[in-house]
Amino acid sequence: LNTWLENIYPYFGVVKYDKDTHYFNGRMVQAHYQLLNTLQLSKKEVQEIVQDGLDYISLLNTDVDVMRYHLKFEDNEDLEIDNVMKDKNEVVYKMLNYDCDFDKTKIYYDFKKDLCRSYIKNMKRGHILVDGTYATLFGNPYEMLLQSIGKFDGNSVLPVGTVHNTRYEYNTDILGCRSPHVTIGNILVTKNIACSLIDKYFNLTPNIICINSINENILERLSGSDFDSDTMLITNNKILINAAKKNYHLFKVPT
């Protein structure tokens, strides 16, 4: 132990950090089948949820500028595309930037059809884009500061049933969930509120969400989460929030 202590560097590094999603400059997040299934959406609600994705596919199929944007910013991790396909994407993107009518070739036509087919396949798996992000959980940060100087009195500046996140407007409802989860009792509907004390002491980004664990079983609701850089999907999508509220009071939190 002494040898190790004598040789270690007196520095620390950042292992993980909050960051934007890969979709539309961080504005959108990819939902998953568990969330959509546990919300018990109606057929009409599902149609409304997927409509933006279908419209985007239509634009990919008809608008070269949209295709160029897509190829420049897309991240293919979830589409299971190998290196050959990634190289092909790069070639097509570069060719579309030349004034050579590449978009009128059979090569581009076939590429476009394959890409749209992959996008639809991905949507069928429940990977639907909605407004939101994967926010890193930050538990009772102000109370932890108070505890470090011996002034914590057991109370939280965030009331039960509220969170603090700078991405969304205050006094509005947001929906949160983690994946995987086991039942409808793992869905979180909460109110986003302002908190000047937290803002005073912490430099928060839109991809961090402050939550309260005092007198609230939020960590169990979020599928046994903790604070070692765990994240949860948050969204202000009205369809998903209203669907969650329908049966919210009927399902207890699994522990």
mmCIF file of C-alpha atoms in Angstrom:
data_model
loop_
_atom_site.group_PDB
_atom_site.id
_atom_site.type_symbol
_atom_site.label_atom_id
_atom_site.label_comp_id
_atom_site.label_asym_id
_atom_site.label_seq_id
_atom_site.Cartn_x
_atom_site.Cartn_y
_atom_site.Cartn_z
ATOM 1 C CA LEU A 1 0.000 0.000 0.000
ATOM 2 C CA ASN A 2 2.798 2.430 0.858
ATOM 3 C CA THR A 3 4.521 1.725 -2.477
ATOM 4 C CA TRP A 4 1.275 2.472 -4.295
ATOM 5 C CA LEU A 5 0.728 5.704 -2.336
ATOM 6 C CA GLU A 6 4.258 6.846 -3.148
ATOM 7 C CA ASN A 7 3.809 6.275 -6.883
ATOM 8 C CA ILE A 8 0.277 7.462 -7.679
ATOM 9 C CA TYR A 9 -0.223 10.811 -9.391
ATOM 10 C CA PRO A 10 -1.755 13.578 -7.225
ATOM 11 C CA TYR A 11 -4.427 14.280 -9.848
ATOM 12 C CA PHE A 12 -7.922 13.063 -10.605
ATOM 13 C CA GLY A 13 -9.679 12.778 -13.935
ATOM 14 C CA VAL A 14 -13.237 12.967 -15.194
ATOM 15 C CA VAL A 15 -14.483 9.450 -15.898
ATOM 16 C CA LYS A 16 -17.973 10.341 -17.111
ATOM 17 C CA TYR A 17 -19.772 13.590 -17.818
ATOM 18 C CA ASP A 18 -23.191 14.754 -18.964
ATOM 19 C CA LYS A 19 -23.535 15.348 -22.696
ATOM 20 C CA ASP A 20 -26.070 16.044 -25.420
ATOM 21 C CA THR A 21 -27.855 13.259 -27.241
ATOM 22 C CA HIS A 22 -26.806 12.368 -30.788
ATOM 23 C CA TYR A 23 -30.050 13.524 -32.375
ATOM 24 C CA PHE A 24 -30.786 16.971 -33.846
ATOM 25 C CA ASN A 25 -28.063 18.797 -31.913
ATOM 26 C CA GLY A 26 -29.233 17.331 -28.612
ATOM 27 C CA ARG A 27 -32.870 18.424 -28.968
ATOM 28 C CA MET A 28 -34.276 14.919 -29.378
ATOM 29 C CA VAL A 29 -33.854 11.660 -27.482
ATOM 30 C CA GLN A 30 -34.562 8.115 -28.611
ATOM 31 C CA ALA A 31 -37.332 6.440 -26.622
ATOM 32 C CA HIS A 32 -37.407 2.657 -26.131
ATOM 33 C CA TYR A 33 -40.010 -0.059 -26.367
ATOM 34 C CA GLN A 34 -40.293 -0.481 -22.567
ATOM 35 C CA LEU A 35 -41.405 3.105 -22.085
ATOM 36 C CA LEU A 36 -43.943 2.932 -24.919
ATOM 37 C CA ASN A 37 -45.316 -0.422 -23.739
ATOM 38 C CA THR A 38 -45.662 0.441 -20.046
ATOM 39 C CA LEU A 39 -47.525 3.666 -20.849
ATOM 40 C CA GLN A 40 -50.353 1.611 -22.429
ATOM 41 C CA LEU A 41 -50.705 3.989 -25.366
ATOM 42 C CA SER A 42 -53.762 3.814 -27.586
ATOM 43 C CA LYS A 43 -53.415 3.190 -31.305
ATOM 44 C CA LYS A 44 -54.214 6.854 -31.986
ATOM 45 C CA GLU A 45 -51.561 8.012 -29.505
ATOM 46 C CA VAL A 46 -48.959 5.739 -31.091
ATOM 47 C CA GLN A 47 -49.810 7.166 -34.518
ATOM 48 C CA GLU A 48 -49.304 10.698 -33.181
ATOM 49 C CA ILE A 49 -46.012 9.746 -31.507
ATOM 50 C CA VAL A 50 -44.498 8.210 -34.652
ATOM 51 C CA GLN A 51 -45.736 10.877 -37.078
ATOM 52 C CA ASP A 52 -42.663 13.123 -36.740
ATOM 53 C CA GLY A 53 -40.429 10.157 -37.522
ATOM 54 C CA LEU A 54 -42.490 9.235 -40.574
ATOM 55 C CA ASP A 55 -42.388 12.840 -41.783
ATOM 56 C CA TYR A 56 -38.612 12.838 -41.367
ATOM 57 C CA ILE A 57 -38.304 9.648 -43.419
ATOM 58 C CA SER A 58 -40.398 11.283 -46.132
ATOM 59 C CA LEU A 59 -38.020 14.272 -46.164
ATOM 60 C CA LEU A 60 -34.972 11.979 -46.313
ATOM 61 C CA ASN A 61 -36.549 10.374 -49.338
ATOM 62 C CA THR A 62 -37.355 13.615 -51.150
ATOM 63 C CA ASP A 63 -35.057 16.416 -49.958
ATOM 64 C CA VAL A 64 -31.329 16.257 -50.656
ATOM 65 C CA ASP A 65 -30.598 18.983 -48.080
ATOM 66 C CA VAL A 66 -32.242 16.907 -45.342
ATOM 67 C CA MET A 67 -30.215 13.865 -46.394
ATOM 68 C CA ARG A 68 -27.041 15.945 -46.301
ATOM 69 C CA TYR A 69 -27.898 17.167 -42.801
ATOM 70 C CA HIS A 70 -28.712 13.622 -41.670
ATOM 71 C CA LEU A 71 -25.433 12.174 -42.920
ATOM 72 C CA LYS A 72 -23.419 14.979 -41.353
ATOM 73 C CA PHE A 73 -24.870 14.697 -37.852
ATOM 74 C CA GLU A 74 -26.229 11.174 -37.557
ATOM 75 C CA ASP A 75 -24.880 8.641 -35.066
ATOM 76 C CA ASN A 76 -25.233 5.042 -36.151
ATOM 77 C CA GLU A 77 -24.741 3.243 -32.829
ATOM 78 C CA ASP A 78 -28.378 2.224 -32.538
ATOM 79 C CA LEU A 79 -28.771 1.228 -36.178
ATOM 80 C CA GLU A 80 -26.103 -1.481 -35.901
ATOM 81 C CA ILE A 81 -24.305 -0.222 -39.013
ATOM 82 C CA ASP A 82 -20.836 -1.623 -39.608
ATOM 83 C CA ASN A 83 -17.720 0.272 -40.688
ATOM 84 C CA VAL A 84 -18.384 -0.417 -44.365
ATOM 85 C CA MET A 85 -21.774 1.309 -44.133
ATOM 86 C CA LYS A 86 -20.257 4.212 -42.209
ATOM 87 C CA ASP A 87 -17.659 4.638 -44.953
ATOM 88 C CA LYS A 88 -20.443 4.534 -47.533
ATOM 89 C CA ASN A 89 -22.324 7.254 -45.655
ATOM 90 C CA GLU A 90 -19.233 9.441 -45.724
ATOM 91 C CA VAL A 91 -18.733 8.914 -49.463
ATOM 92 C CA VAL A 92 -22.379 9.753 -50.206
ATOM 93 C CA TYR A 93 -22.211 12.866 -48.020
ATOM 94 C CA LYS A 94 -19.128 14.112 -49.851
ATOM 95 C CA MET A 95 -20.624 13.390 -53.269
ATOM 96 C CA LEU A 96 -23.777 15.322 -52.364
ATOM 97 C CA ASN A 97 -21.608 18.382 -51.768
ATOM 98 C CA TYR A 98 -20.380 18.348 -55.363
ATOM 99 C CA ASP A 99 -22.430 19.894 -58.143
ATOM 100 C CA CYS A 100 -22.587 16.681 -60.184
ATOM 101 C CA ASP A 101 -26.225 15.521 -59.934
ATOM 102 C CA PHE A 102 -25.169 12.607 -57.736
ATOM 103 C CA ASP A 103 -28.655 12.576 -56.222
ATOM 104 C CA LYS A 104 -30.008 11.464 -59.619
ATOM 105 C CA THR A 105 -27.900 8.285 -59.796
ATOM 106 C CA LYS A 106 -29.035 4.735 -59.095
ATOM 107 C CA ILE A 107 -26.314 4.447 -56.432
ATOM 108 C CA TYR A 108 -27.873 7.295 -54.466
ATOM 109 C CA TYR A 109 -31.407 5.958 -55.040
ATOM 110 C CA ASP A 110 -30.476 2.533 -53.630
ATOM 111 C CA PHE A 111 -28.584 4.106 -50.738
ATOM 112 C CA LYS A 112 -31.564 6.294 -49.879
ATOM 113 C CA LYS A 113 -33.977 3.347 -49.907
ATOM 114 C CA ASP A 114 -31.702 1.254 -47.673
ATOM 115 C CA LEU A 115 -31.305 4.114 -45.197
ATOM 116 C CA CYS A 116 -35.048 4.772 -44.976
ATOM 117 C CA ARG A 117 -35.698 1.046 -44.567
ATOM 118 C CA SER A 118 -33.224 0.913 -41.659
ATOM 119 C CA TYR A 119 -34.849 3.965 -40.066
ATOM 120 C CA ILE A 120 -38.297 2.346 -40.215
ATOM 121 C CA LYS A 121 -36.900 -0.912 -38.798
ATOM 122 C CA ASN A 122 -35.429 1.061 -35.923
ATOM 123 C CA MET A 123 -38.778 2.745 -35.238
ATOM 124 C CA LYS A 124 -40.507 -0.647 -35.122
ATOM 125 C CA ARG A 125 -38.201 -1.545 -32.234
ATOM 126 C CA GLY A 126 -39.654 1.356 -30.266
ATOM 127 C CA HIS A 127 -36.793 3.757 -31.015
ATOM 128 C CA ILE A 128 -38.993 6.809 -31.509
ATOM 129 C CA LEU A 129 -37.473 10.294 -31.336
ATOM 130 C CA VAL A 130 -39.119 12.695 -28.879
ATOM 131 C CA ASP A 131 -38.116 16.045 -27.411
ATOM 132 C CA GLY A 132 -35.826 15.284 -24.476
ATOM 133 C CA THR A 133 -32.475 14.010 -23.268
ATOM 134 C CA TYR A 134 -30.793 11.464 -21.038
ATOM 135 C CA ALA A 135 -30.190 13.545 -17.908
ATOM 136 C CA THR A 136 -27.581 12.635 -15.304
ATOM 137 C CA LEU A 137 -29.102 12.203 -11.828
ATOM 138 C CA PHE A 138 -27.859 14.651 -9.186
ATOM 139 C CA GLY A 139 -29.275 13.738 -5.767
ATOM 140 C CA ASN A 140 -29.972 16.373 -3.120
ATOM 141 C CA PRO A 141 -26.896 18.443 -4.030
ATOM 142 C CA TYR A 142 -27.596 21.395 -1.714
ATOM 143 C CA GLU A 143 -28.303 19.097 1.233
ATOM 144 C CA MET A 144 -24.968 17.343 0.639
ATOM 145 C CA LEU A 145 -23.221 20.718 0.843
ATOM 146 C CA LEU A 146 -24.999 21.480 4.124
ATOM 147 C CA GLN A 147 -24.021 18.094 5.528
ATOM 148 C CA SER A 148 -20.359 18.754 4.676
ATOM 149 C CA ILE A 149 -20.362 21.740 7.064
ATOM 150 C CA GLY A 150 -22.632 20.168 9.673
ATOM 151 C CA LYS A 151 -25.721 22.256 8.956
ATOM 152 C CA PHE A 152 -28.077 19.716 7.329
ATOM 153 C CA ASP A 153 -31.395 19.550 9.227
ATOM 154 C CA GLY A 154 -33.009 16.634 7.364
ATOM 155 C CA ASN A 155 -35.116 18.739 5.009
ATOM 156 C CA SER A 156 -34.835 19.201 1.249
ATOM 157 C CA VAL A 157 -35.034 22.420 -0.764
ATOM 158 C CA LEU A 158 -36.843 20.350 -3.430
ATOM 159 C CA PRO A 159 -40.333 19.351 -2.201
ATOM 160 C CA VAL A 160 -41.566 15.797 -2.707
ATOM 161 C CA GLY A 161 -42.785 15.347 -6.268
ATOM 162 C CA THR A 162 -40.485 17.941 -7.821
ATOM 163 C CA VAL A 163 -37.158 18.090 -9.662
ATOM 164 C CA HIS A 164 -34.899 20.865 -10.912
ATOM 165 C CA ASN A 165 -33.689 20.907 -14.517
ATOM 166 C CA THR A 166 -32.627 23.895 -16.633
ATOM 167 C CA ARG A 167 -33.704 22.386 -19.956
ATOM 168 C CA TYR A 168 -37.449 22.748 -19.446
ATOM 169 C CA GLU A 169 -39.657 25.581 -18.254
ATOM 170 C CA TYR A 170 -40.402 25.714 -14.544
ATOM 171 C CA ASN A 171 -43.791 24.727 -13.107
ATOM 172 C CA THR A 172 -44.351 22.270 -15.949
ATOM 173 C CA ASP A 173 -44.673 18.488 -15.834
ATOM 174 C CA ILE A 174 -41.975 16.231 -17.231
ATOM 175 C CA LEU A 175 -41.857 12.481 -17.669
ATOM 176 C CA GLY A 176 -38.863 10.415 -16.625
ATOM 177 C CA CYS A 177 -37.900 6.764 -16.846
ATOM 178 C CA ARG A 178 -34.898 4.473 -16.878
ATOM 179 C CA SER A 179 -34.211 1.448 -19.023
ATOM 180 C CA PRO A 180 -34.610 -1.331 -18.250
ATOM 181 C CA HIS A 181 -37.557 -1.175 -15.904
ATOM 182 C CA VAL A 182 -40.071 -3.807 -14.882
ATOM 183 C CA THR A 183 -43.519 -2.244 -14.622
ATOM 184 C CA ILE A 184 -45.690 0.853 -14.935
ATOM 185 C CA GLY A 185 -44.688 1.766 -11.363
ATOM 186 C CA ASN A 186 -41.238 2.652 -12.697
ATOM 187 C CA ILE A 187 -42.522 5.661 -14.649
ATOM 188 C CA LEU A 188 -41.941 9.081 -13.058
ATOM 189 C CA VAL A 189 -44.262 12.053 -13.579
ATOM 190 C CA THR A 190 -42.893 15.067 -11.737
ATOM 191 C CA LYS A 191 -42.966 18.862 -11.738
ATOM 192 C CA ASN A 192 -39.905 20.847 -12.786
ATOM 193 C CA ILE A 193 -39.421 23.822 -10.461
ATOM 194 C CA ALA A 194 -36.992 26.713 -10.039
ATOM 195 C CA CYS A 195 -34.432 26.541 -7.236
ATOM 196 C CA SER A 196 -32.176 29.551 -6.737
ATOM 197 C CA LEU A 197 -30.118 27.837 -4.014
ATOM 198 C CA ILE A 198 -29.106 24.991 -6.318
ATOM 199 C CA ASP A 199 -28.362 27.409 -9.163
ATOM 200 C CA LYS A 200 -26.234 29.530 -6.826
ATOM 201 C CA TYR A 201 -23.841 26.730 -5.915
ATOM 202 C CA PHE A 202 -23.874 24.423 -8.944
ATOM 203 C CA ASN A 203 -23.078 24.990 -12.613
ATOM 204 C CA LEU A 204 -25.834 22.858 -14.109
ATOM 205 C CA THR A 205 -26.279 21.993 -17.767
ATOM 206 C CA PRO A 206 -29.600 21.025 -19.411
ATOM 207 C CA ASN A 207 -28.422 17.393 -19.243
ATOM 208 C CA ILE A 208 -28.342 17.288 -15.427
ATOM 209 C CA ILE A 209 -31.453 16.790 -13.304
ATOM 210 C CA CYS A 210 -31.529 17.428 -9.549
ATOM 211 C CA ILE A 211 -33.815 15.038 -7.674
ATOM 212 C CA ASN A 212 -34.885 14.605 -4.054
ATOM 213 C CA SER A 213 -34.605 11.288 -2.180
ATOM 214 C CA ILE A 214 -35.827 12.587 1.206
ATOM 215 C CA ASN A 215 -39.287 11.191 2.072
ATOM 216 C CA GLU A 216 -39.608 10.059 -1.540
ATOM 217 C CA ASN A 217 -38.832 6.623 -3.025
ATOM 218 C CA ILE A 218 -37.671 8.097 -6.314
ATOM 219 C CA LEU A 219 -34.629 5.822 -6.609
ATOM 220 C CA GLU A 220 -36.851 2.726 -6.458
ATOM 221 C CA ARG A 221 -39.280 4.301 -8.913
ATOM 222 C CA LEU A 222 -36.329 4.839 -11.231
ATOM 223 C CA SER A 223 -35.589 1.122 -11.245
ATOM 224 C CA GLY A 224 -33.055 0.958 -8.434
ATOM 225 C CA SER A 225 -30.955 3.900 -9.604
ATOM 226 C CA ASP A 226 -28.147 5.560 -7.697
ATOM 227 C CA PHE A 227 -25.731 8.449 -8.186
ATOM 228 C CA ASP A 228 -22.709 6.875 -9.866
ATOM 229 C CA SER A 229 -23.501 8.745 -13.117
ATOM 230 C CA ASP A 230 -26.898 7.057 -13.676
ATOM 231 C CA THR A 231 -29.130 8.812 -16.170
ATOM 232 C CA MET A 232 -32.826 8.862 -16.955
ATOM 233 C CA LEU A 233 -34.738 9.796 -20.052
ATOM 234 C CA ILE A 234 -36.706 13.010 -19.535
ATOM 235 C CA THR A 235 -39.230 14.521 -21.918
ATOM 236 C CA ASN A 236 -42.019 17.106 -21.948
ATOM 237 C CA ASN A 237 -43.961 15.222 -24.625
ATOM 238 C CA LYS A 238 -47.613 15.876 -23.771
ATOM 239 C CA ILE A 239 -48.899 12.619 -25.264
ATOM 240 C CA LEU A 240 -46.539 10.506 -23.171
ATOM 241 C CA ILE A 241 -47.183 12.547 -20.009
ATOM 242 C CA ASN A 242 -50.973 12.322 -20.355
ATOM 243 C CA ALA A 243 -50.742 8.582 -21.023
ATOM 244 C CA ALA A 244 -48.611 8.141 -17.892
ATOM 245 C CA LYS A 245 -51.071 10.105 -15.747
ATOM 246 C CA LYS A 246 -54.052 7.929 -16.737
ATOM 247 C CA ASN A 247 -53.043 5.004 -14.516
ATOM 248 C CA TYR A 248 -50.298 6.615 -12.430
ATOM 249 C CA HIS A 249 -52.167 6.235 -9.126
ATOM 250 C CA LEU A 250 -53.009 2.566 -9.704
ATOM 251 C CA PHE A 251 -49.503 1.092 -9.727
ATOM 252 C CA LYS A 252 -47.275 0.966 -6.662
ATOM 253 C CA VAL A 253 -43.514 1.365 -6.942
ATOM 254 C CA PRO A 254 -41.776 -2.042 -7.091
ATOM 255 C CA THR A 255 -39.115 -2.506 -4.410
#
